[in-house]
Short mmCIF file of C-alpha atoms in Angstrom, two decimals:
data_model
loop_
_atom_site.label_atom_id
_atom_site.label_comp_id
_atom_site.label_asym_id
_atom_site.label_seq_id
_atom_site.Cartn_x
_atom_site.Cartn_y
_atom_site.Cartn_z
CA MET A 1 1.76 -11.90 42.39
CA MET A 2 0.89 -9.28 40.20
CA ILE A 3 3.50 -6.74 40.26
CA ASN A 4 2.68 -3.01 39.91
CA ASN A 5 4.49 -1.30 37.07
CA PRO A 6 4.49 2.53 37.54
CA TYR A 7 5.86 3.09 34.21
CA SER A 8 2.84 0.62 32.67
CA LYS A 9 0.36 3.34 32.21
CA LEU A 10 2.95 5.84 30.57
CA MET A 11 3.76 3.12 28.44
CA LYS A 12 0.07 2.46 27.39
CA ASN A 13 -0.70 6.10 26.79
CA SER A 14 2.60 6.32 24.63
CA GLU A 15 1.68 3.42 22.50
CA LYS A 16 -1.57 5.13 21.62
CA HIS A 17 -0.17 8.66 21.12
CA GLU A 18 0.82 9.71 17.66
CA GLN A 19 1.32 13.13 15.93
CA PRO A 20 -0.54 13.40 12.57
CA ALA A 21 2.56 15.33 11.52
CA LEU A 22 4.66 11.98 11.99
CA SER A 23 2.01 9.35 11.24
CA HIS A 24 2.82 7.16 8.18
CA ASP A 25 -0.49 6.51 7.27
CA ALA A 26 -1.33 10.21 7.49
CA LEU A 27 1.71 11.27 5.32
CA LEU A 28 1.11 8.63 2.63
CA ALA A 29 -2.73 9.31 2.43
CA LYS A 30 -1.76 12.95 1.76
CA SER A 31 0.84 12.51 -0.72
CA CYS A 32 -1.73 10.24 -2.60
CA LEU A 33 -4.08 13.16 -2.39
CA TYR A 34 -1.59 15.65 -3.81
CA ALA A 35 -0.31 13.00 -6.50
CA GLN A 36 -3.80 12.78 -7.76
CA ARG A 37 -4.07 16.61 -7.87
CA ALA A 38 -1.10 16.83 -10.13
CA LEU A 39 -2.39 14.55 -12.43
CA HIS A 40 -5.84 16.37 -12.54
CA ALA A 41 -3.76 19.71 -13.09
CA LYS A 42 -1.62 17.81 -15.82
CA GLY A 43 -4.85 16.85 -17.22
CA ASP A 44 -6.01 20.38 -17.52
CA ASN A 45 -2.79 21.78 -18.96
CA GLN A 46 -2.01 23.42 -15.86
CA ALA A 47 2.01 23.07 -16.09
CA ASP A 48 2.71 25.24 -12.97
CA ALA A 49 -0.05 23.63 -10.86
CA TYR A 50 1.08 19.93 -11.97
CA GLN A 51 4.86 20.89 -11.08
CA LEU A 52 3.61 22.52 -7.46
CA TRP A 53 1.33 19.45 -6.28
CA ALA A 54 4.16 17.04 -7.73
CA ALA A 55 7.00 18.48 -5.68
CA LEU A 56 4.59 18.52 -2.80
CA ALA A 57 3.56 14.85 -3.15
CA LEU A 58 6.96 13.44 -3.65
CA GLU A 59 8.25 15.36 -0.27
CA LEU A 60 5.31 13.75 1.67
CA LEU A 61 5.97 10.32 0.32
CA GLY A 62 9.55 10.36 1.12
CA LYS A 63 8.69 11.33 4.75
CA ALA A 64 5.99 8.59 4.50
CA SER A 65 8.86 6.14 3.71
CA LEU A 66 10.99 7.29 6.43
CA ALA A 67 8.06 7.82 9.14
CA ARG A 68 7.51 4.06 7.89
CA ILE A 69 10.92 3.20 9.33
CA HIS A 70 10.72 5.18 12.39
CA PRO A 71 9.21 8.73 12.80
CA SER A 72 12.35 9.88 14.64
CA LEU A 73 13.89 9.91 10.92
CA ILE A 74 11.53 13.00 10.19
CA VAL A 75 11.52 15.07 12.99
CA GLU A 76 13.44 18.52 13.54
CA THR A 77 15.53 17.98 16.38
CA ALA A 78 16.19 21.38 17.50
CA ASN A 79 13.50 20.89 20.30
CA PRO A 80 14.44 17.81 22.12
CA ASN A 81 10.92 17.18 22.80
CA SER A 82 10.62 16.21 19.03
CA LEU A 83 12.11 12.88 19.43
CA LEU A 84 9.74 12.14 22.73
CA GLU A 85 6.91 12.82 20.68
CA ALA A 86 8.12 10.61 17.62
CA ASN A 87 8.44 7.76 20.26
CA GLY A 88 5.06 8.08 21.07
CA ILE A 89 5.45 9.96 24.41
CA SER A 90 2.76 13.19 24.42
CA THR A 91 4.72 16.62 25.57
CA GLY A 92 2.37 18.96 23.96
CA THR A 93 5.18 19.92 21.59
CA VAL A 94 4.16 21.01 17.86
CA VAL A 95 6.42 18.94 15.93
CA ARG A 96 8.33 20.37 12.94
CA THR A 97 9.60 17.89 10.49
CA VAL A 98 12.86 17.79 8.42
CA ASP A 99 13.11 19.99 5.13
CA ALA A 100 12.93 18.12 1.75
CA ASN A 101 16.85 18.31 1.41
CA ILE A 102 17.15 16.22 4.47
CA VAL A 103 14.44 13.61 3.10
CA PHE A 104 16.04 13.21 -0.02
CA ALA A 105 19.61 12.59 1.53
CA ARG A 106 18.27 10.03 3.87
CA LEU A 107 16.45 8.39 1.17
CA LYS A 108 19.67 7.37 -0.50
CA HIS A 109 20.45 5.33 2.54
CA THR A 110 16.78 3.69 3.06
CA VAL A 111 15.23 3.33 -0.69
CA PRO A 112 17.39 0.62 -2.70
CA HIS A 113 18.83 2.27 -5.79
CA PHE A 114 18.06 6.06 -4.79
CA GLY A 115 21.23 7.14 -6.14
CA THR A 116 22.86 10.50 -6.29
CA PRO A 117 21.36 11.44 -9.78
CA ILE A 118 17.43 10.73 -8.76
CA ALA A 119 17.95 12.74 -5.35
CA GLU A 120 19.80 15.70 -6.83
CA ALA A 121 16.70 15.99 -9.32
CA CYS A 122 14.24 15.74 -6.33
CA ARG A 123 16.07 18.33 -4.68
CA SER A 124 16.09 20.48 -7.69
CA LEU A 125 12.36 20.09 -7.65
CA ALA A 126 11.90 20.85 -4.14
CA THR A 127 14.09 24.06 -4.48
CA ARG A 128 12.18 25.33 -6.99
CA ARG A 129 8.82 24.56 -5.39
CA ASN A 130 10.21 26.63 -2.09
CA ALA A 131 11.08 29.43 -4.66
CA GLU A 132 7.90 29.31 -6.25
CA LEU A 133 6.10 29.47 -2.74
CA HIS A 134 8.34 31.96 -0.69
CA SER A 135 9.38 34.56 -3.30
CA GLY A 136 8.32 36.36 -5.98
CA HIS A 137 10.38 34.41 -8.46
CA ALA A 138 7.91 32.34 -10.95
CA ALA A 139 10.44 29.08 -10.38
CA PHE A 140 7.99 26.88 -12.55
CA SER A 141 7.38 29.08 -15.45
CA GLY A 142 8.70 28.14 -18.76
CA MET A 143 9.89 24.38 -16.96
CA PRO A 144 9.57 22.07 -19.84
CA LEU A 145 7.76 18.76 -18.59
CA GLU A 146 11.06 16.87 -20.07
CA ALA A 147 13.12 18.65 -17.48
CA TRP A 148 11.76 17.22 -14.43
CA GLU A 149 8.56 14.76 -14.86
CA GLY A 150 10.43 11.63 -15.97
CA ASP A 151 12.94 12.26 -12.70
CA PHE A 152 9.74 12.78 -10.39
CA TRP A 153 7.82 9.45 -11.59
CA SER A 154 11.18 7.59 -11.58
CA ALA A 155 11.80 8.65 -7.71
CA ALA A 156 8.42 8.02 -6.67
CA GLN A 157 8.41 4.65 -8.17
CA LEU A 158 11.58 3.93 -6.06
CA ILE A 159 10.11 5.05 -2.97
CA LEU A 160 6.72 3.04 -3.30
CA THR A 161 8.66 0.11 -4.35
CA SER A 162 10.55 0.20 -1.16
CA MET A 163 7.36 0.00 0.95
CA LYS A 164 5.99 -2.63 -1.14
CA LEU A 165 3.55 -0.31 -3.12
CA ASP A 166 3.19 0.75 -6.57
CA LEU A 167 2.05 3.72 -8.82
CA ASP A 168 -1.73 2.17 -9.02
CA ALA A 169 -2.09 2.23 -5.37
CA TRP A 170 -0.66 5.94 -4.77
CA LEU A 171 -2.70 7.45 -7.75
CA GLY A 172 -5.74 5.32 -7.19
CA ALA A 173 -5.98 4.24 -10.84
CA ASP A 174 -8.98 1.66 -10.31
CA SER A 175 -12.37 1.81 -12.23
CA ARG A 176 -13.70 5.15 -10.82
CA VAL A 177 -10.86 7.14 -12.20
CA PRO A 178 -11.58 8.66 -15.15
CA LEU A 179 -10.49 7.63 -18.54
CA GLU A 180 -8.56 10.61 -19.38
CA LEU A 181 -6.57 10.30 -15.55
CA LEU A 182 -6.12 6.71 -16.44
CA GLN A 183 -4.06 7.83 -19.96
CA HIS A 184 -1.91 10.02 -17.89
CA VAL A 185 -1.19 7.03 -15.28
CA GLN A 186 -0.20 4.76 -18.20
CA HIS A 187 2.07 7.56 -19.38
CA VAL A 188 3.91 8.37 -16.59
CA LYS A 189 4.39 4.54 -15.80
CA ARG A 190 6.07 4.30 -19.10
CA GLU A 191 8.07 7.88 -18.37
CA ALA A 192 9.24 6.34 -15.20
CA ALA A 193 10.32 2.99 -16.67
CA ARG A 194 12.37 5.08 -19.29
CA ARG A 195 13.96 7.43 -16.86
CA ARG A 196 14.94 4.24 -14.37
CA VAL A 197 16.86 2.76 -17.31
CA ASN A 198 18.73 5.83 -17.89
CA HIS A 199 19.40 6.54 -14.26
CA ALA A 200 20.72 2.47 -14.00
CA ALA A 201 22.78 3.17 -16.97
CA MET A 202 24.65 6.34 -15.45
CA MET A 203 25.26 4.26 -12.17
CA PHE A 204 26.80 1.59 -13.89
CA GLU A 205 29.29 3.57 -15.44
CA GLU A 206 30.29 4.87 -12.23
CA LYS A 207 33.03 3.04 -9.98
CA PRO A 208 31.59 2.62 -6.51
CA GLY A 209 34.97 4.52 -4.98
CA GLY A 210 34.52 7.14 -7.91
CA GLY A 211 35.37 7.74 -11.43
CA LYS A 212 34.28 6.16 -14.51
CA ARG A 213 34.57 2.65 -15.42
CA SER A 214 36.75 1.54 -18.45
CA LYS A 215 35.57 -0.30 -21.23
CA LYS A 216 37.57 -3.34 -20.08
CA GLU A 217 36.00 -3.26 -16.58
CA LYS A 218 32.37 -2.87 -17.91
CA GLU A 219 33.23 -6.05 -20.31
CA ASP A 220 34.57 -8.36 -17.62
CA ILE A 221 31.49 -7.35 -15.25
CA ARG A 222 29.08 -8.35 -18.44
CA ASN A 223 31.18 -11.37 -18.73
CA ALA A 224 30.57 -12.43 -15.17
CA SER A 225 26.95 -11.68 -15.10
CA LYS A 226 26.81 -14.90 -17.29
CA MET A 227 27.60 -16.94 -14.19
CA ILE A 228 24.47 -15.44 -12.13
CA HIS A 229 21.30 -17.62 -12.10
CA TRP A 230 17.86 -16.19 -11.58
CA TRP A 231 17.39 -18.33 -8.07
CA ASP A 232 20.23 -15.99 -6.80
CA CYS A 233 17.92 -13.05 -6.66
CA LYS A 234 14.72 -14.55 -6.56
CA ASP A 235 13.95 -12.77 -3.37
CA LYS A 236 14.12 -9.23 -5.56
CA PHE A 237 11.10 -10.32 -7.21
CA ARG A 238 7.85 -8.88 -5.82
CA TYR A 239 5.40 -11.85 -7.43
CA LEU A 240 5.19 -15.60 -7.43
CA LEU A 241 5.91 -15.87 -11.10
CA ASN A 242 5.35 -18.89 -13.35
CA LYS A 243 8.42 -18.64 -15.53
CA VAL A 244 11.50 -16.70 -15.17
CA TRP A 245 13.87 -16.39 -18.13
CA ASN A 246 17.33 -14.63 -18.90
CA ILE A 247 17.60 -11.55 -20.77
CA GLN A 248 19.71 -8.70 -21.62
CA CYS A 249 19.50 -5.29 -19.17
CA PRO A 250 18.62 -2.50 -21.29
CA ALA A 251 20.51 -0.34 -18.70
CA CYS A 252 24.01 -2.12 -18.25
CA LYS A 253 23.71 -4.82 -20.98
CA CYS A 254 24.55 -7.58 -18.58
CA ILE A 255 22.55 -10.67 -17.88
CA ALA A 256 19.16 -10.05 -16.20
CA PHE A 257 15.85 -11.85 -15.47
CA VAL A 258 12.31 -11.27 -16.66
CA GLY A 259 9.39 -13.03 -14.93
CA GLY A 260 6.05 -13.72 -16.53
CA ASP A 261 2.67 -15.28 -16.30
CA MET A 262 1.46 -18.06 -18.42
CA ILE A 263 -1.24 -16.94 -20.55
CA SER A 264 -1.79 -20.13 -22.67
CA GLU A 265 -0.95 -23.52 -23.32
CA GLU A 266 -1.56 -25.58 -26.48
CA LEU A 267 -0.64 -28.86 -28.15
CA VAL A 268 1.71 -28.09 -31.16
CA ASP A 269 0.11 -29.09 -34.57
CA ASP A 270 3.17 -31.39 -35.45
CA GLN A 271 3.72 -34.24 -33.16
CA SER A 272 6.01 -36.02 -35.28
CA HIS A 273 9.01 -35.67 -33.02
CA ALA A 274 7.29 -36.40 -29.79
CA GLU A 275 8.59 -40.03 -27.95
CA PRO A 276 5.80 -42.50 -28.06
CA GLY A 277 3.48 -41.65 -24.92
CA TRP A 278 4.58 -37.90 -24.89
CA GLU A 279 3.10 -35.15 -26.57
CA VAL A 280 4.84 -31.11 -27.31
CA VAL A 281 3.37 -28.33 -25.85
CA GLU A 282 3.78 -24.86 -26.32
CA ARG A 283 3.24 -22.09 -23.61
CA GLU A 284 3.22 -18.52 -23.86
CA TYR A 285 4.06 -15.88 -20.92
CA LEU A 286 3.42 -12.44 -20.53
CA PRO A 287 6.35 -10.50 -19.08
CA VAL A 288 5.47 -8.88 -15.80
CA GLU A 289 8.25 -7.98 -14.14
CA PHE A 290 12.50 -7.56 -14.50
CA PHE A 291 15.38 -7.32 -12.28
CA CYS A 292 19.05 -6.82 -12.87
CA SER A 293 21.26 -8.15 -10.08
CA THR A 294 24.25 -6.28 -11.51
CA CYS A 295 22.73 -2.69 -11.88
CA GLY A 296 20.10 -3.05 -9.41
CA LEU A 297 17.30 -2.09 -12.15
CA SER A 298 13.92 -3.27 -11.27
CA LEU A 299 10.62 -2.83 -13.31
CA VAL A 300 7.20 -3.93 -12.91
CA GLY A 301 4.38 -4.15 -14.88
CA GLU A 302 3.42 -4.44 -18.61
CA GLU A 303 3.46 -0.70 -19.50
CA ALA A 304 7.09 -0.39 -17.92
CA LEU A 305 8.52 -3.75 -19.58
CA ASP A 306 6.73 -2.85 -22.67
CA GLU A 307 8.09 0.81 -22.81
CA VAL A 308 11.75 -0.37 -22.68
CA GLY A 309 11.59 -3.30 -24.94
CA LEU A 310 11.07 -6.16 -22.81
CA GLY A 311 7.60 -6.94 -23.24
CA ASN A 312 7.76 -9.39 -26.03
CA ILE A 313 5.75 -12.64 -25.49
CA TYR A 314 8.10 -15.67 -24.29
CA LEU A 315 7.47 -18.98 -25.91
CA GLU A 316 8.48 -22.18 -24.32
CA ALA A 317 7.91 -25.46 -26.04
CA TYR A 318 8.44 -28.86 -24.19
CA GLU A 319 7.45 -32.41 -23.88
CA ARG A 320 5.26 -33.90 -21.26
CA GLU A 321 3.92 -37.26 -20.60
CA ILE A 322 0.44 -37.88 -21.78
CA GLU A 323 -1.91 -38.43 -19.41
CA TYR A 324 -4.76 -41.04 -20.32
CA GLU A 325 -7.93 -41.20 -18.53
CA PRO A 326 -8.54 -44.13 -16.48
CA ASP A 327 -11.11 -47.07 -17.88
CA TYR A 328 -14.08 -47.25 -15.95
CA GLY A 329 -16.88 -50.36 -15.83
CA ASN A 330 -14.62 -52.85 -17.61
CA ASP A 331 -14.26 -55.28 -14.75
#
């Protein structure tokens, strides 16, 4: 017997309703557009426009990340109907979203390794944007790139990683992008990698409860990291890699891990040390991903790893049993 549920129609309608202001996809798409405008402005040497579009793109990206968890994380709750809208119930209310300061404060709890230094840098960028747009103050004028650009790209990469995206997806770095824009994309990847190493190093210096770690405390942590195995943190790697090996973290100097793809496999010329029926093979692996379970530093991509000194080809020699082809037609 079919039971008539008086709320079924309301539930069905609410599933279809989604405020564009609260849509994860809409926010992400708009942040992509603004990020591309930022890069074009950089390419045209329009420093103020570059910083303006970057600030707008970053706030929208942060809101997209929070809306992906639930739209209620980005609504301004002064109007109680906003929470109804965030849950898909149409009330005819024009929803306002929270300001950038609240966005970056919440990202500290939802985006891994989005610590205080990077959150403060994001808030400073948003504050200058507000001053630029809503006052007579030329807040962007004379601001050197090195004072904000690295933090911006580092923050963007952290947020994107939390959504299982990367800078290429955000910036549209494919064959349709002009060569000069692609060069900027490579630059920002490298800049983001350098800044993320700096931030991870700063975070490692701090005790969880406040204060600075002593030299002995840091050495004890580094010694303890020697007992960590890569499979203890294999779920932190985004890709299925052919090989993972130990390396020193460029931020905290603890034992960390690099994973790579095999790019070649060749028999070595000197087989004199091989056991009968065995052969010595040398494989080359190209590093593509790094993770440190101690300080949480995560880097993805050849450009990023190469920029921080982790891009060297890894060589591995090993013995394998010779596979002989079966004889045919000798019966």
